[in-house]
Amino acid sequence: MVGRLVLLCLPSFAASLSLLLSGSTSKIRAISLDVTGTLVATKEPVIKSYHDAALWAHLPDPPTQDEMKKGFKIAFKERCMESPCYGGVEGIAGREWWRETVARVLHHAKPDVKYTQQEFDRYFRRVYQHFGSPGGYAVLDDAKNLLESQSTSELLLGITSNTPTRHMESVLPMLDIHNHFKWFACSQDVKFEKPSLEIFDASFAQAKFWIPDLQKDEVLHIGDSYAADYCGAKRFGFQALLLDRSDNPSVVAYQDWIEAPDYEGKTVEDVQANTIKSLDEVVSMLSL
C-alpha cells in the first residue's frame, strides 16, 4: 500500500526532483498550487485561536485547549461529511457553514454546557474575525521564495485548493500574494474537492483561458496532501509533486480521512521520486 509511511524512508529529495523533471521542464507551462499547508499556514495553532476567542468572549466554563481539540476534530469531520465543500454543495454561505461548525465544536468540547445565543454570537464573531484578519494566516517562507522567483517568469501560476471561497477573495489578497496567480479553483466554488476529477477539470479549464493550447501534462500540481494533491493530480493527468510538510509544526492535515485514488504507474517508488521537502527545491529546479 502506498501511503504516508513511505515518507519516512525517502531518498535525496533534490536528486529525486532533478530526475523527475530533467528533460521535461521545458514542457511545464503552468503550475497549480494548493493553498493551506502549501502556500500558507495559520500563524498559531487553530485550537489556540479557538480557545483564546473563548476567553476573550468570557464564555462561562470555557473548554480547555484539550477539550477544544477533541471538539474541533469531531465537528470539522462531521460538517465536511454532511455539508461538503464548506457549504458549496448545500448552497449555503461559507459564514453559515462555519457558524454551524463552530457551534458543533463547542458542543463536542463541552457537551454538558449550554451557551446562550448571545454568548455564542459573541464567541463566533471573534473566531470568524480572527481568521479573516492579518493575525490568522502567514505565507510560508519557501512559498514566498517560489512566488518571488516566478514574478517575471512566463510560467502560469494558479490555485487548486480544498478551501472556502474566502481564501480566494480575502485571505490571499490580505497576504498580498493573489497577484501571482491567474486562476483560482476552490472546492466551495466548484462544489467538488480534491482528489475528484471535477475540481482538477475546473482548474484546467481556467488555466486554458490563459493558454488555450495547454495540455494536461504541461501542468505541474504541487500540494502537501498525498491523497488529495498528489494522487488526485496524477489521476487527472497533471504532473505532480508531493510536498512533505511533516517536519513543519505549523502545518496540520485536517482532511486526513480522504482516500487516495489510483493512477497509472502508482508505486511506492513513484511517490518517493516525486516528493520534496521544500518549495525551495522547485525554485532551484526552475532556475536551471
PDB file of N, CA, C and O in Angstrom, residues 50 79 83 85-88 90-103 117 120-132 163-167 169-170 188:
ATOM      1  N   TYR A  50      -9.094  29.224  18.796  1.00  0.00           N
ATOM      2  CA  TYR A  50     -10.456  28.960  19.275  1.00  0.00           C
ATOM      3  C   TYR A  50     -10.539  29.138  20.794  1.00  0.00           C
ATOM      4  O   TYR A  50     -11.520  29.683  21.313  1.00  0.00           O
ATOM      5  N   ARG A  79     -19.031  18.076   9.734  1.00  0.00           N
ATOM      6  CA  ARG A  79     -19.537  19.095   8.814  1.00  0.00           C
ATOM      7  C   ARG A  79     -19.043  18.872   7.389  1.00  0.00           C
ATOM      8  O   ARG A  79     -19.774  19.101   6.429  1.00  0.00           O
ATOM      9  N   SER A  83     -22.042  18.397   4.880  1.00  0.00           N
ATOM     10  CA  SER A  83     -22.171  19.575   4.016  1.00  0.00           C
ATOM     11  C   SER A  83     -20.823  19.846   3.360  1.00  0.00           C
ATOM     12  O   SER A  83     -20.077  20.746   3.761  1.00  0.00           O
ATOM     13  N   CYS A  85     -17.545  20.723   0.980  1.00  0.00           N
ATOM     14  CA  CYS A  85     -17.026  21.901   0.283  1.00  0.00           C
ATOM     15  C   CYS A  85     -17.461  23.204   0.955  1.00  0.00           C
ATOM     16  O   CYS A  85     -17.812  24.184   0.289  1.00  0.00           O
ATOM     17  N   TYR A  86     -17.439  23.197   2.281  1.00  0.00           N
ATOM     18  CA  TYR A  86     -17.724  24.399   3.062  1.00  0.00           C
ATOM     19  C   TYR A  86     -19.069  25.027   2.715  1.00  0.00           C
ATOM     20  O   TYR A  86     -19.221  26.239   2.663  1.00  0.00           O
ATOM     21  N   GLY A  87     -20.044  24.148   2.446  1.00  0.00           N
ATOM     22  CA  GLY A  87     -21.383  24.608   2.121  1.00  0.00           C
ATOM     23  C   GLY A  87     -21.639  24.766   0.641  1.00  0.00           C
ATOM     24  O   GLY A  87     -22.769  25.051   0.226  1.00  0.00           O
ATOM     25  N   GLY A  88     -20.607  24.568  -0.184  1.00  0.00           N
ATOM     26  CA  GLY A  88     -20.770  24.739  -1.622  1.00  0.00           C
ATOM     27  C   GLY A  88     -21.777  23.774  -2.221  1.00  0.00           C
ATOM     28  O   GLY A  88     -22.590  24.149  -3.075  1.00  0.00           O
ATOM     29  N   GLU A  90     -24.218  22.209  -0.575  1.00  0.00           N
ATOM     30  CA  GLU A  90     -25.524  22.505   0.016  1.00  0.00           C
ATOM     31  C   GLU A  90     -26.089  23.830  -0.488  1.00  0.00           C
ATOM     32  O   GLU A  90     -27.307  24.061  -0.470  1.00  0.00           O
ATOM     33  N   GLY A  91     -25.198  24.705  -0.924  1.00  0.00           N
ATOM     34  CA  GLY A  91     -25.630  26.005  -1.421  1.00  0.00           C
ATOM     35  C   GLY A  91     -25.837  27.044  -0.337  1.00  0.00           C
ATOM     36  O   GLY A  91     -26.663  27.953  -0.482  1.00  0.00           O
ATOM     37  N   ILE A  92     -25.086  26.928   0.760  1.00  0.00           N
ATOM     38  CA  ILE A  92     -25.176  27.927   1.819  1.00  0.00           C
ATOM     39  C   ILE A  92     -23.899  28.760   1.840  1.00  0.00           C
ATOM     40  O   ILE A  92     -22.863  28.354   1.322  1.00  0.00           O
ATOM     41  N   ALA A  93     -23.975  29.917   2.459  1.00  0.00           N
ATOM     42  CA  ALA A  93     -22.815  30.805   2.538  1.00  0.00           C
ATOM     43  C   ALA A  93     -21.747  30.190   3.432  1.00  0.00           C
ATOM     44  O   ALA A  93     -22.044  29.465   4.385  1.00  0.00           O
ATOM     45  N   GLY A  94     -20.492  30.490   3.109  1.00  0.00           N
ATOM     46  CA  GLY A  94     -19.389  29.966   3.896  1.00  0.00           C
ATOM     47  C   GLY A  94     -19.472  30.368   5.356  1.00  0.00           C
ATOM     48  O   GLY A  94     -19.142  29.578   6.251  1.00  0.00           O
ATOM     49  N   ARG A  95     -19.930  31.608   5.608  1.00  0.00           N
ATOM     50  CA  ARG A  95     -20.040  32.051   7.002  1.00  0.00           C
ATOM     51  C   ARG A  95     -21.037  31.187   7.754  1.00  0.00           C
ATOM     52  O   ARG A  95     -20.822  30.842   8.934  1.00  0.00           O
ATOM     53  N   GLU A  96     -22.157  30.817   7.125  1.00  0.00           N
ATOM     54  CA  GLU A  96     -23.146  29.976   7.797  1.00  0.00           C
ATOM     55  C   GLU A  96     -22.601  28.580   8.041  1.00  0.00           C
ATOM     56  O   GLU A  96     -22.917  27.939   9.049  1.00  0.00           O
ATOM     57  N   TRP A  97     -21.781  28.083   7.090  1.00  0.00           N
ATOM     58  CA  TRP A  97     -21.163  26.761   7.290  1.00  0.00           C
ATOM     59  C   TRP A  97     -20.272  26.798   8.519  1.00  0.00           C
ATOM     60  O   TRP A  97     -20.333  25.907   9.369  1.00  0.00           O
ATOM     61  N   TRP A  98     -19.457  27.827   8.628  1.00  0.00           N
ATOM     62  CA  TRP A  98     -18.559  27.921   9.767  1.00  0.00           C
ATOM     63  C   TRP A  98     -19.317  28.181  11.067  1.00  0.00           C
ATOM     64  O   TRP A  98     -18.917  27.708  12.141  1.00  0.00           O
ATOM     65  N   ARG A  99     -20.412  28.912  11.004  1.00  0.00           N
ATOM     66  CA  ARG A  99     -21.202  29.174  12.207  1.00  0.00           C
ATOM     67  C   ARG A  99     -21.704  27.859  12.814  1.00  0.00           C
ATOM     68  O   ARG A  99     -21.590  27.637  14.022  1.00  0.00           O
ATOM     69  N   GLU A 100     -22.239  26.993  11.972  1.00  0.00           N
ATOM     70  CA  GLU A 100     -22.709  25.701  12.470  1.00  0.00           C
ATOM     71  C   GLU A 100     -21.537  24.837  12.922  1.00  0.00           C
ATOM     72  O   GLU A 100     -21.631  24.121  13.929  1.00  0.00           O
ATOM     73  N   THR A 101     -20.422  24.904  12.219  1.00  0.00           N
ATOM     74  CA  THR A 101     -19.246  24.112  12.586  1.00  0.00           C
ATOM     75  C   THR A 101     -18.710  24.534  13.948  1.00  0.00           C
ATOM     76  O   THR A 101     -18.394  23.693  14.797  1.00  0.00           O
ATOM     77  N   VAL A 102     -18.600  25.836  14.170  1.00  0.00           N
ATOM     78  CA  VAL A 102     -18.094  26.333  15.448  1.00  0.00           C
ATOM     79  C   VAL A 102     -19.055  25.961  16.580  1.00  0.00           C
ATOM     80  O   VAL A 102     -18.626  25.622  17.691  1.00  0.00           O
ATOM     81  N   ALA A 103     -20.355  26.001  16.310  1.00  0.00           N
ATOM     82  CA  ALA A 103     -21.329  25.584  17.316  1.00  0.00           C
ATOM     83  C   ALA A 103     -21.121  24.113  17.681  1.00  0.00           C
ATOM     84  O   ALA A 103     -21.197  23.729  18.859  1.00  0.00           O
ATOM     85  N   GLN A 117     -27.568  32.199  23.221  1.00  0.00           N
ATOM     86  CA  GLN A 117     -27.369  32.713  21.869  1.00  0.00           C
ATOM     87  C   GLN A 117     -26.434  33.909  21.871  1.00  0.00           C
ATOM     88  O   GLN A 117     -25.567  34.040  21.009  1.00  0.00           O
ATOM     89  N   PHE A 120     -22.855  32.686  22.384  1.00  0.00           N
ATOM     90  CA  PHE A 120     -22.306  32.060  21.182  1.00  0.00           C
ATOM     91  C   PHE A 120     -22.038  33.092  20.092  1.00  0.00           C
ATOM     92  O   PHE A 120     -21.003  33.047  19.412  1.00  0.00           O
ATOM     93  N   ASP A 121     -22.961  34.033  19.883  1.00  0.00           N
ATOM     94  CA  ASP A 121     -22.763  35.048  18.840  1.00  0.00           C
ATOM     95  C   ASP A 121     -21.487  35.842  19.089  1.00  0.00           C
ATOM     96  O   ASP A 121     -20.740  36.138  18.144  1.00  0.00           O
ATOM     97  N   ARG A 122     -21.245  36.188  20.339  1.00  0.00           N
ATOM     98  CA  ARG A 122     -20.044  36.954  20.690  1.00  0.00           C
ATOM     99  C   ARG A 122     -18.787  36.116  20.399  1.00  0.00           C
ATOM    100  O   ARG A 122     -17.796  36.622  19.860  1.00  0.00           O
ATOM    101  N   TYR A 123     -18.853  34.855  20.767  1.00  0.00           N
ATOM    102  CA  TYR A 123     -17.713  33.950  20.545  1.00  0.00           C
ATOM    103  C   TYR A 123     -17.473  33.707  19.060  1.00  0.00           C
ATOM    104  O   TYR A 123     -16.338  33.830  18.587  1.00  0.00           O
ATOM    105  N   PHE A 124     -18.530  33.377  18.318  1.00  0.00           N
ATOM    106  CA  PHE A 124     -18.350  33.055  16.904  1.00  0.00           C
ATOM    107  C   PHE A 124     -17.780  34.235  16.124  1.00  0.00           C
ATOM    108  O   PHE A 124     -16.880  34.062  15.287  1.00  0.00           O
ATOM    109  N   ARG A 125     -18.289  35.422  16.398  1.00  0.00           N
ATOM    110  CA  ARG A 125     -17.771  36.586  15.657  1.00  0.00           C
ATOM    111  C   ARG A 125     -16.282  36.758  15.885  1.00  0.00           C
ATOM    112  O   ARG A 125     -15.529  37.073  14.965  1.00  0.00           O
ATOM    113  N   ARG A 126     -15.839  36.529  17.118  1.00  0.00           N
ATOM    114  CA  ARG A 126     -14.410  36.671  17.413  1.00  0.00           C
ATOM    115  C   ARG A 126     -13.596  35.647  16.635  1.00  0.00           C
ATOM    116  O   ARG A 126     -12.527  35.969  16.078  1.00  0.00           O
ATOM    117  N   VAL A 127     -14.058  34.400  16.586  1.00  0.00           N
ATOM    118  CA  VAL A 127     -13.362  33.365  15.823  1.00  0.00           C
ATOM    119  C   VAL A 127     -13.325  33.718  14.346  1.00  0.00           C
ATOM    120  O   VAL A 127     -12.266  33.669  13.704  1.00  0.00           O
ATOM    121  N   TYR A 128     -14.473  34.111  13.813  1.00  0.00           N
ATOM    122  CA  TYR A 128     -14.559  34.395  12.379  1.00  0.00           C
ATOM    123  C   TYR A 128     -13.727  35.619  12.010  1.00  0.00           C
ATOM    124  O   TYR A 128     -13.089  35.651  10.951  1.00  0.00           O
ATOM    125  N   GLN A 129     -13.728  36.606  12.873  1.00  0.00           N
ATOM    126  CA  GLN A 129     -12.896  37.792  12.627  1.00  0.00           C
ATOM    127  C   GLN A 129     -11.417  37.417  12.590  1.00  0.00           C
ATOM    128  O   GLN A 129     -10.667  37.903  11.735  1.00  0.00           O
ATOM    129  N   HIS A 130     -11.007  36.580  13.529  1.00  0.00           N
ATOM    130  CA  HIS A 130      -9.585  36.226  13.624  1.00  0.00           C
ATOM    131  C   HIS A 130      -9.073  35.638  12.327  1.00  0.00           C
ATOM    132  O   HIS A 130      -8.003  36.023  11.828  1.00  0.00           O
ATOM    133  N   PHE A 131      -9.826  34.685  11.745  1.00  0.00           N
ATOM    134  CA  PHE A 131      -9.345  34.013  10.538  1.00  0.00           C
ATOM    135  C   PHE A 131      -9.579  34.837   9.272  1.00  0.00           C
ATOM    136  O   PHE A 131      -9.215  34.398   8.180  1.00  0.00           O
ATOM    137  N   GLY A 132     -10.135  36.018   9.446  1.00  0.00           N
ATOM    138  CA  GLY A 132     -10.228  36.952   8.330  1.00  0.00           C
ATOM    139  C   GLY A 132      -9.335  38.160   8.547  1.00  0.00           C
ATOM    140  O   GLY A 132      -9.450  39.159   7.833  1.00  0.00           O
ATOM    141  N   THR A 163     -10.494  24.678  -0.213  1.00  0.00           N
ATOM    142  CA  THR A 163     -10.640  25.788   0.726  1.00  0.00           C
ATOM    143  C   THR A 163     -11.926  26.555   0.450  1.00  0.00           C
ATOM    144  O   THR A 163     -12.510  26.453  -0.631  1.00  0.00           O
ATOM    145  N   PRO A 164     -12.367  27.345   1.424  1.00  0.00           N
ATOM    146  CA  PRO A 164     -13.539  28.199   1.197  1.00  0.00           C
ATOM    147  C   PRO A 164     -13.234  29.315   0.208  1.00  0.00           C
ATOM    148  O   PRO A 164     -12.076  29.681  -0.004  1.00  0.00           O
ATOM    149  N   THR A 165     -14.286  29.871  -0.349  1.00  0.00           N
ATOM    150  CA  THR A 165     -14.143  30.999  -1.268  1.00  0.00           C
ATOM    151  C   THR A 165     -13.421  32.160  -0.600  1.00  0.00           C
ATOM    152  O   THR A 165     -12.683  32.911  -1.249  1.00  0.00           O
ATOM    153  N   ARG A 166     -13.618  32.325   0.699  1.00  0.00           N
ATOM    154  CA  ARG A 166     -12.997  33.447   1.412  1.00  0.00           C
ATOM    155  C   ARG A 166     -11.481  33.439   1.283  1.00  0.00           C
ATOM    156  O   ARG A 166     -10.846  34.500   1.283  1.00  0.00           O
ATOM    157  N   HIS A 167     -10.891  32.257   1.157  1.00  0.00           N
ATOM    158  CA  HIS A 167      -9.438  32.203   0.953  1.00  0.00           C
ATOM    159  C   HIS A 167      -9.049  32.878  -0.354  1.00  0.00           C
ATOM    160  O   HIS A 167      -8.030  33.566  -0.433  1.00  0.00           O
ATOM    161  N   GLU A 169     -10.829  35.173  -2.074  1.00  0.00           N
ATOM    162  CA  GLU A 169     -11.252  36.561  -2.211  1.00  0.00           C
ATOM    163  C   GLU A 169     -10.763  37.483  -1.102  1.00  0.00           C
ATOM    164  O   GLU A 169     -10.764  38.702  -1.273  1.00  0.00           O
ATOM    165  N   SER A 170     -10.345  36.905   0.032  1.00  0.00           N
ATOM    166  CA  SER A 170      -9.914  37.738   1.150  1.00  0.00           C
ATOM    167  C   SER A 170      -8.531  37.370   1.694  1.00  0.00           C
ATOM    168  O   SER A 170      -7.681  38.247   1.872  1.00  0.00           O
ATOM    169  N   GLN A 188     -15.248  25.189  -2.581  1.00  0.00           N
ATOM    170  CA  GLN A 188     -16.562  25.771  -2.326  1.00  0.00           C
ATOM    171  C   GLN A 188     -17.200  26.286  -3.613  1.00  0.00           C
ATOM    172  O   GLN A 188     -18.408  26.122  -3.823  1.00  0.00           O
TER     173      GLN A 188
END
